Amino acid sequence: MDWKEILRRRLATPSTEKKTEQELKDEEMDLFTKYYSEWKGDRKNTNEFYKTIPRFYYRLPAEDEVLLQKLREESRAVFLQRKSRELLDNEELQNLWFLLDKHQTPPMIGEEAMINYENFLKVGEKAGPKCKQFFTAKVFAKLLHTDSYGRISIMQFFNYVMRKVWLHQTRIGLSLYDVAGQGYLRESDLENYILELIPTLPQLDGLEKSFYSFYVCTAVRKFFFFLDPLRTGKIKIQDILACSFLDDLLELRDEELSKESQETNWFSAPSALRVYGQYLNLDKDHNGMLSKEELSRYGTATMTNVFLDRVFQECLTYDGEMDYKTYLDFVLALENRKEPAALQYIFKLLDIENKGYLNVFSLNYFFRAIQELMKIHGQDPVSFQDVKDEIFDMVKPKDPLKISLQDLINSNQGDTVTTILIDLNGFWTYENREALVANDNENSADLDDT
């Protein structure tokens, strides 16, 4: 019987009893259950392999599950120890260098030894199982540049191996402080890591132990200011390894680090003492906190009151005063105005209406304070319209009437724009930039003549 006949009979049969809505739903569910069971039964044999999928989610133990927490900690410790043993030690690295040097492929390029792919594979066979991961075609191709003989630099390859080993060692070292075992460090975890790292850094030998807590706070703040923009209170270990901050910190192992390098390194003793010293100098009442009036003397003491008001409105304060940690965020923002994280910090202060963009009203609100300071210092005020047009010309926002944070970042002029709006000295420098350049050129010419 075909479906047309079934449909014809169905329509011809009068409905003797109208079913309720609930009865229709029950009937529908019964039919669904029947057909689903039949379908599942037919597929039973084909789905056997699903039973072999291993469990991939394990619930984290609760705070009161002490035994499970201890088991988890011990398991992680054993895992990290095993991973550590898989890394090349100093003796194995020396042996690798000896094998590479022995199998170098002539001719040399200057004083740089080279190796071809054939010898590269021979070294891989002799170097041992720990080195196997480095002797692949992918690694060789990555390091292959413009050599006409199809070779790679032995030194570059060895440095690549050293860098990989160092990254894995550092990751294991950081993971030991990851109390939650979730791949990130909280502020207290990173503080413990840096505190225990201090004795291994010769450039910090001169620090007094009483200053350690302030040094750790200064160092940790840079990591969290730039790597935790959403202020979640934790940073991925992967992000710590990917940025250059750890390199800067571990650079302090170099006993012969130049004075210039120390001055530009946020983590050096001179830099930390400079920042903390500035904080103490600003703290005139010696209560360990900074008021708005005390902070107004920061730098050249030419920041506007309107901007400082916004700092104390938006930033974490205690009874209207700023602590050292909040001060560090402020310093990092003003000293790194080209960086997206710093621009985000300042943009939030400039966005007085919390609209997510700066409009003509916002720009005028802050620039009026600059104009008032100019009058106080006996300078001729500059027209806001001119400054507003210059700012929009510099930024070139997508919306001609609004400047978003992304517009500021994309323009590469964010540092200039923010300086114009918050600091009289910064605005004066921008306004007289051509005259200052001319003076510099004249001074250079005078020095050349002498």
Short mmCIF file of C-alpha atoms in Angstrom, two decimals:
data_model
loop_
_atom_site.label_atom_id
_atom_site.label_comp_id
_atom_site.label_asym_id
_atom_site.label_seq_id
_atom_site.Cartn_x
_atom_site.Cartn_y
_atom_site.Cartn_z
CA MET A 1 0.00 0.00 0.00
CA ASP A 2 1.54 3.30 -1.01
CA TRP A 3 1.50 6.48 1.02
CA LYS A 4 -1.18 8.10 -1.16
CA GLU A 5 -3.69 5.35 -0.25
CA ILE A 6 -2.79 5.61 3.45
CA LEU A 7 -3.34 9.39 3.34
CA ARG A 8 -6.68 8.97 1.51
CA ARG A 9 -7.99 6.49 4.11
CA ARG A 10 -6.75 8.68 6.93
CA LEU A 11 -8.67 11.66 5.62
CA ALA A 12 -11.78 9.57 4.91
CA THR A 13 -11.92 8.25 8.50
CA PRO A 14 -13.98 10.68 10.61
CA SER A 15 -12.41 11.83 13.86
CA THR A 16 -14.71 10.44 16.55
CA GLU A 17 -12.88 12.07 19.43
CA LYS A 18 -10.78 15.22 19.57
CA LYS A 19 -7.61 14.74 21.63
CA THR A 20 -6.51 17.27 24.21
CA GLU A 21 -3.27 19.17 23.82
CA GLN A 22 -1.66 17.13 26.62
CA GLU A 23 -2.67 13.85 24.99
CA LEU A 24 -1.16 15.01 21.69
CA LYS A 25 2.10 15.87 23.46
CA ASP A 26 2.16 12.49 25.21
CA GLU A 27 1.55 10.71 21.93
CA GLU A 28 4.30 12.71 20.27
CA MET A 29 6.72 11.83 23.08
CA ASP A 30 5.82 8.14 22.86
CA LEU A 31 6.46 8.11 19.13
CA PHE A 32 9.74 9.97 19.56
CA THR A 33 10.89 7.54 22.25
CA LYS A 34 9.90 4.55 20.10
CA TYR A 35 11.69 5.74 16.96
CA TYR A 36 14.74 6.99 18.88
CA SER A 37 15.10 3.62 20.64
CA GLU A 38 14.88 1.78 17.33
CA TRP A 39 17.47 4.11 15.77
CA LYS A 40 19.81 3.75 18.72
CA GLY A 41 19.47 -0.03 18.69
CA ASP A 42 20.36 -0.17 15.00
CA ARG A 43 23.50 1.93 15.62
CA LYS A 44 24.59 0.11 18.75
CA ASN A 45 27.33 -1.88 17.07
CA THR A 46 28.72 1.13 15.19
CA ASN A 47 29.04 3.20 18.38
CA GLU A 48 31.13 0.76 20.40
CA PHE A 49 34.30 2.79 19.86
CA TYR A 50 32.81 5.71 21.83
CA LYS A 51 33.30 3.65 24.99
CA THR A 52 37.06 3.78 24.50
CA ILE A 53 37.25 7.62 24.73
CA PRO A 54 39.22 8.39 27.92
CA ARG A 55 37.90 10.70 30.58
CA PHE A 56 39.12 14.24 29.86
CA TYR A 57 37.54 16.32 32.64
CA TYR A 58 38.40 16.00 36.30
CA ARG A 59 36.73 18.20 38.86
CA LEU A 60 39.10 20.28 40.98
CA PRO A 61 39.02 19.21 44.63
CA ALA A 62 37.13 21.48 47.01
CA GLU A 63 38.87 23.29 49.89
CA ASP A 64 37.65 20.74 52.44
CA GLU A 65 38.87 17.76 50.35
CA VAL A 66 42.35 17.83 51.88
CA LEU A 67 43.40 14.36 50.74
CA LEU A 68 42.43 15.01 47.12
CA GLN A 69 44.23 18.35 47.18
CA LYS A 70 47.37 16.71 48.53
CA LEU A 71 47.16 13.99 45.88
CA ARG A 72 46.83 16.63 43.16
CA GLU A 73 49.84 18.59 44.47
CA GLU A 74 52.01 15.47 44.66
CA SER A 75 50.93 14.36 41.19
CA ARG A 76 51.84 17.76 39.73
CA ALA A 77 55.21 17.71 41.51
CA VAL A 78 56.02 14.27 40.08
CA PHE A 79 54.89 15.37 36.61
CA LEU A 80 57.08 18.50 36.71
CA GLN A 81 60.07 16.49 37.94
CA ARG A 82 59.62 14.07 35.05
CA LYS A 83 59.42 16.95 32.59
CA SER A 84 62.55 18.46 34.11
CA ARG A 85 64.48 15.20 33.63
CA GLU A 86 63.52 15.21 29.95
CA LEU A 87 65.46 18.45 29.40
CA LEU A 88 69.09 18.60 28.31
CA ASP A 89 71.54 19.22 31.14
CA ASN A 90 74.86 21.10 30.83
CA GLU A 91 76.85 17.97 30.03
CA GLU A 92 74.44 16.95 27.29
CA LEU A 93 74.51 20.47 25.82
CA GLN A 94 78.31 20.40 25.75
CA ASN A 95 78.21 17.01 24.00
CA LEU A 96 75.74 18.42 21.45
CA TRP A 97 78.07 21.34 20.70
CA PHE A 98 81.02 18.95 20.29
CA LEU A 99 79.05 16.80 17.77
CA LEU A 100 77.89 19.85 15.81
CA ASP A 101 81.42 21.21 15.62
CA LYS A 102 82.75 17.82 14.54
CA HIS A 103 80.21 17.52 11.69
CA GLN A 104 80.43 21.05 10.33
CA THR A 105 80.23 21.37 6.55
CA PRO A 106 82.88 23.48 4.76
CA PRO A 107 83.38 26.13 3.57
CA MET A 108 82.95 28.44 6.58
CA ILE A 109 81.32 31.86 6.17
CA GLY A 110 83.89 34.11 7.80
CA GLU A 111 84.30 32.58 11.24
CA GLU A 112 80.84 31.01 11.31
CA ALA A 113 80.66 27.21 11.07
CA MET A 114 77.84 25.74 8.94
CA ILE A 115 76.20 22.33 8.66
CA ASN A 116 74.16 20.72 5.85
CA TYR A 117 71.05 18.60 6.24
CA GLU A 118 72.86 15.26 5.81
CA ASN A 119 75.31 15.97 8.64
CA PHE A 120 72.49 17.55 10.63
CA LEU A 121 70.67 14.20 10.64
CA LYS A 122 73.88 12.33 11.56
CA VAL A 123 74.32 14.53 14.62
CA GLY A 124 70.66 13.91 15.51
CA GLU A 125 71.25 10.14 15.52
CA LYS A 126 74.31 10.44 17.77
CA ALA A 127 73.01 13.12 20.13
CA GLY A 128 70.57 10.87 21.96
CA PRO A 129 66.78 10.62 22.43
CA LYS A 130 66.46 13.93 24.32
CA CYS A 131 67.68 15.84 21.25
CA LYS A 132 65.40 14.06 18.77
CA GLN A 133 62.77 16.84 18.86
CA PHE A 134 65.32 19.41 17.59
CA PHE A 135 66.61 17.41 14.60
CA THR A 136 63.62 17.71 12.28
CA ALA A 137 63.21 19.02 8.76
CA LYS A 138 60.93 21.74 10.13
CA VAL A 139 63.61 23.12 12.46
CA PHE A 140 66.26 22.95 9.73
CA ALA A 141 64.00 24.81 7.27
CA LYS A 142 63.19 27.44 9.90
CA LEU A 143 66.89 28.26 10.32
CA LEU A 144 67.75 28.02 6.63
CA HIS A 145 68.25 31.48 5.12
CA THR A 146 70.31 32.43 2.08
CA ASP A 147 73.24 30.02 2.17
CA SER A 148 74.03 28.93 -1.41
CA TYR A 149 75.05 25.44 -0.19
CA GLY A 150 71.76 24.85 1.64
CA ARG A 151 73.32 24.90 5.11
CA ILE A 152 72.41 26.44 8.44
CA SER A 153 74.58 28.15 11.03
CA ILE A 154 75.73 25.83 13.83
CA MET A 155 75.70 28.71 16.29
CA GLN A 156 72.16 29.72 15.36
CA PHE A 157 70.94 26.15 15.75
CA PHE A 158 72.68 25.75 19.10
CA ASN A 159 71.21 29.04 20.33
CA TYR A 160 67.79 27.81 19.19
CA VAL A 161 68.21 24.64 21.26
CA MET A 162 69.45 26.64 24.27
CA ARG A 163 66.47 28.99 24.02
CA LYS A 164 64.00 26.09 23.87
CA VAL A 165 65.63 24.40 26.86
CA TRP A 166 65.59 27.67 28.79
CA LEU A 167 61.91 28.26 28.02
CA HIS A 168 60.98 24.77 29.22
CA GLN A 169 63.10 25.15 32.37
CA THR A 170 61.50 28.51 33.11
CA ARG A 171 58.01 27.17 32.47
CA ILE A 172 58.62 24.31 34.89
CA GLY A 173 60.06 26.77 37.43
CA LEU A 174 57.01 29.05 37.16
CA SER A 175 54.62 26.09 37.28
CA LEU A 176 56.00 25.17 40.70
CA TYR A 177 54.43 28.41 41.98
CA ASP A 178 51.10 27.76 40.24
CA VAL A 179 49.19 26.78 43.37
CA ALA A 180 45.89 26.27 41.51
CA GLY A 181 47.57 24.18 38.81
CA GLN A 182 45.56 25.94 36.10
CA GLY A 183 48.41 27.42 34.05
CA TYR A 184 48.37 30.92 35.52
CA LEU A 185 49.97 32.79 38.41
CA ARG A 186 48.19 34.99 40.90
CA GLU A 187 49.85 38.11 42.28
CA SER A 188 50.98 36.30 45.44
CA ASP A 189 52.39 33.41 43.36
CA LEU A 190 54.51 35.76 41.23
CA GLU A 191 55.63 37.64 44.34
CA ASN A 192 56.93 34.38 45.83
CA TYR A 193 58.72 33.51 42.57
CA ILE A 194 60.53 36.86 42.34
CA LEU A 195 61.35 36.93 46.07
CA GLU A 196 63.10 33.55 45.82
CA LEU A 197 64.78 34.65 42.57
CA ILE A 198 66.48 37.71 44.13
CA PRO A 199 69.47 35.82 45.67
CA THR A 200 70.30 34.36 42.22
CA LEU A 201 70.61 37.81 40.58
CA PRO A 202 74.08 39.33 41.21
CA GLN A 203 72.91 42.81 40.14
CA LEU A 204 70.56 42.86 43.16
CA ASP A 205 73.23 41.89 45.71
CA GLY A 206 73.36 45.48 47.00
CA LEU A 207 69.67 45.60 47.94
CA GLU A 208 68.93 45.64 51.66
CA LYS A 209 66.54 42.93 52.83
CA SER A 210 64.24 45.61 54.25
CA PHE A 211 63.69 46.82 50.67
CA TYR A 212 62.87 43.35 49.28
CA SER A 213 59.10 43.73 49.72
CA PHE A 214 59.09 47.06 47.86
CA TYR A 215 61.31 45.65 45.12
CA VAL A 216 59.02 42.63 44.66
CA CYS A 217 55.96 44.89 44.51
CA THR A 218 57.69 47.11 41.92
CA ALA A 219 58.67 44.12 39.76
CA VAL A 220 55.35 42.28 39.97
CA ARG A 221 53.40 45.43 39.11
CA LYS A 222 54.95 45.63 35.64
CA PHE A 223 53.87 42.08 34.84
CA PHE A 224 50.29 42.68 35.96
CA PHE A 225 49.94 46.17 34.47
CA PHE A 226 50.81 44.97 30.97
CA LEU A 227 49.72 41.30 31.00
CA ASP A 228 46.47 41.60 32.98
CA PRO A 229 44.62 44.49 31.27
CA LEU A 230 41.22 43.27 32.50
CA ARG A 231 42.53 43.21 36.09
CA THR A 232 41.52 39.60 36.75
CA GLY A 233 44.31 39.18 39.31
CA LYS A 234 46.06 36.39 37.40
CA ILE A 235 48.38 35.99 34.40
CA LYS A 236 48.88 33.02 32.10
CA ILE A 237 52.31 31.44 32.44
CA GLN A 238 52.33 31.27 28.64
CA ASP A 239 51.98 35.10 28.47
CA ILE A 240 54.84 35.57 30.94
CA LEU A 241 57.10 33.41 28.76
CA ALA A 242 56.02 35.15 25.55
CA CYS A 243 56.80 38.70 26.72
CA SER A 244 60.26 40.19 27.21
CA PHE A 245 59.85 41.06 30.90
CA LEU A 246 61.33 37.79 32.14
CA ASP A 247 64.35 38.32 29.87
CA ASP A 248 64.81 41.78 31.39
CA LEU A 249 64.57 40.35 34.90
CA LEU A 250 66.99 37.49 34.27
CA GLU A 251 69.38 39.90 32.55
CA LEU A 252 70.33 40.91 36.09
CA ARG A 253 72.30 37.64 36.32
CA ASP A 254 74.98 39.36 34.25
CA GLU A 255 77.58 40.65 36.68
CA GLU A 256 79.02 43.01 34.06
CA LEU A 257 75.72 44.62 33.01
CA SER A 258 76.40 48.18 31.87
CA LYS A 259 75.13 51.21 33.76
CA GLU A 260 73.05 52.29 30.74
CA SER A 261 71.34 48.89 30.58
CA GLN A 262 70.55 49.04 34.29
CA GLU A 263 69.00 52.49 33.99
CA THR A 264 66.65 51.38 31.20
CA ASN A 265 65.73 48.08 32.89
CA TRP A 266 62.65 48.47 35.12
CA PHE A 267 63.76 45.49 37.24
CA SER A 268 67.27 46.75 38.04
CA ALA A 269 68.17 48.00 41.51
CA PRO A 270 68.81 51.62 40.36
CA SER A 271 65.45 51.73 38.58
CA ALA A 272 63.50 50.30 41.53
CA LEU A 273 65.26 52.68 43.95
CA ARG A 274 64.53 55.62 41.63
CA VAL A 275 60.79 54.88 41.50
CA TYR A 276 60.53 54.25 45.25
CA GLY A 277 62.66 57.32 45.98
CA GLN A 278 60.32 59.50 43.90
CA TYR A 279 57.37 58.12 45.88
CA LEU A 280 59.03 58.99 49.19
CA ASN A 281 59.92 62.50 47.97
CA LEU A 282 56.32 63.13 46.96
CA ASP A 283 55.03 61.90 50.33
CA LYS A 284 55.56 65.15 52.24
CA ASP A 285 53.50 64.19 55.30
CA HIS A 286 55.29 60.79 55.52
CA ASN A 287 52.09 58.78 56.01
CA GLY A 288 53.04 56.26 53.31
CA MET A 289 50.29 57.50 50.96
CA LEU A 290 49.97 60.22 48.34
CA SER A 291 47.24 62.84 48.27
CA LYS A 292 46.19 64.65 45.09
CA GLU A 293 48.25 67.68 46.13
CA GLU A 294 51.35 65.52 46.70
CA LEU A 295 50.93 63.69 43.37
CA SER A 296 50.61 67.03 41.56
CA ARG A 297 54.37 67.52 42.03
CA TYR A 298 55.14 64.38 39.99
CA GLY A 299 57.57 64.89 37.09
CA THR A 300 57.68 68.54 36.06
CA ALA A 301 54.69 69.36 38.30
CA THR A 302 52.70 70.60 35.29
CA MET A 303 49.86 68.06 35.11
CA THR A 304 46.42 69.66 35.20
CA ASN A 305 44.13 69.47 38.23
CA VAL A 306 41.34 68.15 36.01
CA PHE A 307 43.46 65.12 35.04
CA LEU A 308 44.57 64.52 38.63
CA ASP A 309 40.93 64.64 39.75
CA ARG A 310 40.17 61.88 37.26
CA VAL A 311 43.11 59.80 38.54
CA PHE A 312 41.71 59.87 42.07
CA GLN A 313 38.16 59.24 40.85
CA GLU A 314 38.99 56.16 38.79
CA CYS A 315 41.97 54.58 40.60
CA LEU A 316 41.89 52.63 43.84
CA THR A 317 42.46 54.96 46.80
CA TYR A 318 42.23 54.73 50.56
CA ASP A 319 40.42 57.65 52.20
CA GLY A 320 41.22 59.70 49.10
CA GLU A 321 44.94 58.85 49.05
CA MET A 322 47.01 56.63 46.75
CA ASP A 323 49.19 53.73 47.94
CA TYR A 324 52.47 52.57 46.40
CA LYS A 325 50.88 49.88 44.22
CA THR A 326 48.43 52.32 42.64
CA TYR A 327 51.28 54.81 42.19
CA LEU A 328 53.26 52.17 40.26
CA ASP A 329 50.37 51.75 37.79
CA PHE A 330 50.32 55.52 37.36
CA VAL A 331 54.10 55.66 36.70
CA LEU A 332 54.03 52.70 34.30
CA ALA A 333 51.24 54.36 32.31
CA LEU A 334 52.98 57.74 32.03
CA GLU A 335 56.43 56.29 31.29
CA ASN A 336 55.14 53.94 28.55
CA ARG A 337 52.54 56.06 26.75
CA LYS A 338 53.17 54.38 23.40
CA GLU A 339 52.09 50.99 24.77
CA PRO A 340 48.44 49.85 24.36
CA ALA A 341 48.09 49.00 28.07
CA ALA A 342 49.28 52.49 29.07
CA LEU A 343 46.96 54.15 26.53
CA GLN A 344 44.08 52.07 27.88
CA TYR A 345 44.84 53.35 31.40
CA ILE A 346 44.94 57.02 30.31
CA PHE A 347 42.00 56.67 27.91
CA LYS A 348 39.80 55.48 30.77
CA LEU A 349 40.67 58.69 32.64
CA LEU A 350 39.98 60.90 29.61
CA ASP A 351 36.64 59.19 28.87
CA ILE A 352 34.75 61.23 31.46
CA GLU A 353 31.33 60.14 30.18
CA ASN A 354 32.22 56.42 30.05
CA LYS A 355 31.03 56.23 26.45
CA GLY A 356 34.02 54.32 25.11
CA TYR A 357 35.18 57.21 22.96
CA LEU A 358 36.46 60.80 23.16
CA ASN A 359 34.39 63.51 21.53
CA VAL A 360 34.85 67.27 21.18
CA PHE A 361 33.34 67.80 24.65
CA SER A 362 35.90 65.46 26.28
CA LEU A 363 38.84 67.10 24.50
CA ASN A 364 37.62 70.60 25.41
CA TYR A 365 37.06 69.57 29.03
CA PHE A 366 40.72 68.63 29.46
CA PHE A 367 42.27 71.29 27.23
CA ARG A 368 40.53 74.10 29.10
CA ALA A 369 42.70 73.21 32.09
CA ILE A 370 45.80 73.51 29.86
CA GLN A 371 44.62 76.97 28.75
CA GLU A 372 44.14 78.05 32.37
CA LEU A 373 47.68 76.94 33.28
CA MET A 374 49.03 78.87 30.29
CA LYS A 375 47.38 82.06 31.59
CA ILE A 376 48.81 81.46 35.07
CA HIS A 377 52.32 81.10 33.59
CA GLY A 378 51.90 84.23 31.45
CA GLN A 379 51.65 82.39 28.13
CA ASP A 380 49.26 83.29 25.34
CA PRO A 381 46.40 80.75 25.27
CA VAL A 382 46.08 78.60 22.17
CA SER A 383 42.74 78.19 20.41
CA PHE A 384 40.99 74.92 21.27
CA GLN A 385 39.62 74.66 17.73
CA ASP A 386 43.15 74.56 16.33
CA VAL A 387 44.25 71.90 18.81
CA LYS A 388 41.09 69.86 18.25
CA ASP A 389 41.65 69.87 14.48
CA GLU A 390 45.30 68.82 14.96
CA ILE A 391 44.29 65.94 17.23
CA PHE A 392 41.71 64.60 14.77
CA ASP A 393 44.21 65.01 11.91
CA MET A 394 46.82 63.03 13.85
CA VAL A 395 44.50 60.22 14.90
CA LYS A 396 42.33 59.97 11.77
CA PRO A 397 39.52 58.09 13.56
CA LYS A 398 37.04 55.90 11.69
CA ASP A 399 34.23 58.13 12.95
CA PRO A 400 35.17 61.78 12.23
CA LEU A 401 33.45 62.91 15.44
CA LYS A 402 34.70 60.26 17.87
CA ILE A 403 38.10 58.90 18.89
CA SER A 404 38.11 55.35 20.23
CA LEU A 405 40.92 53.64 22.13
CA GLN A 406 41.67 51.52 19.06
CA ASP A 407 41.89 54.68 16.95
CA LEU A 408 44.53 56.05 19.33
CA ILE A 409 46.52 52.82 19.25
CA ASN A 410 46.33 52.47 15.45
CA SER A 411 47.42 56.05 14.86
CA ASN A 412 50.75 55.63 16.70
CA GLN A 413 50.10 59.16 18.00
CA GLY A 414 48.44 58.18 21.27
CA ASP A 415 51.37 59.34 23.40
CA THR A 416 51.36 62.79 21.76
CA VAL A 417 47.59 63.23 22.01
CA THR A 418 47.40 62.24 25.67
CA THR A 419 50.38 64.45 26.56
CA ILE A 420 48.74 67.48 24.91
CA LEU A 421 45.61 67.00 27.05
CA ILE A 422 47.05 66.32 30.50
CA ASP A 423 50.42 68.07 30.88
CA LEU A 424 51.27 71.73 30.26
CA ASN A 425 54.97 71.01 29.81
CA GLY A 426 54.13 68.25 27.33
CA PHE A 427 51.83 70.57 25.39
CA TRP A 428 54.45 73.34 25.34
CA THR A 429 57.05 70.89 24.01
CA TYR A 430 54.65 69.78 21.27
CA GLU A 431 53.69 73.35 20.38
CA ASN A 432 57.32 74.45 20.11
CA ARG A 433 58.67 71.25 18.57
CA GLU A 434 59.97 72.97 15.42
CA ALA A 435 61.85 75.64 17.38
CA LEU A 436 63.35 72.99 19.69
CA VAL A 437 64.54 70.93 16.71
CA ALA A 438 66.12 74.04 15.18
CA ASN A 439 67.93 74.81 18.45
CA ASP A 440 69.22 71.25 18.66
CA ASN A 441 70.55 71.50 15.12
CA GLU A 442 72.28 74.82 15.90
CA ASN A 443 73.88 73.38 19.03
CA SER A 444 75.08 70.35 17.09
CA ALA A 445 76.56 72.63 14.42
CA ASP A 446 78.36 74.71 17.09
CA LEU A 447 79.85 71.57 18.61
CA ASP A 448 81.05 70.42 15.18
CA ASP A 449 82.74 73.80 14.58
CA THR A 450 84.63 73.61 17.84
#
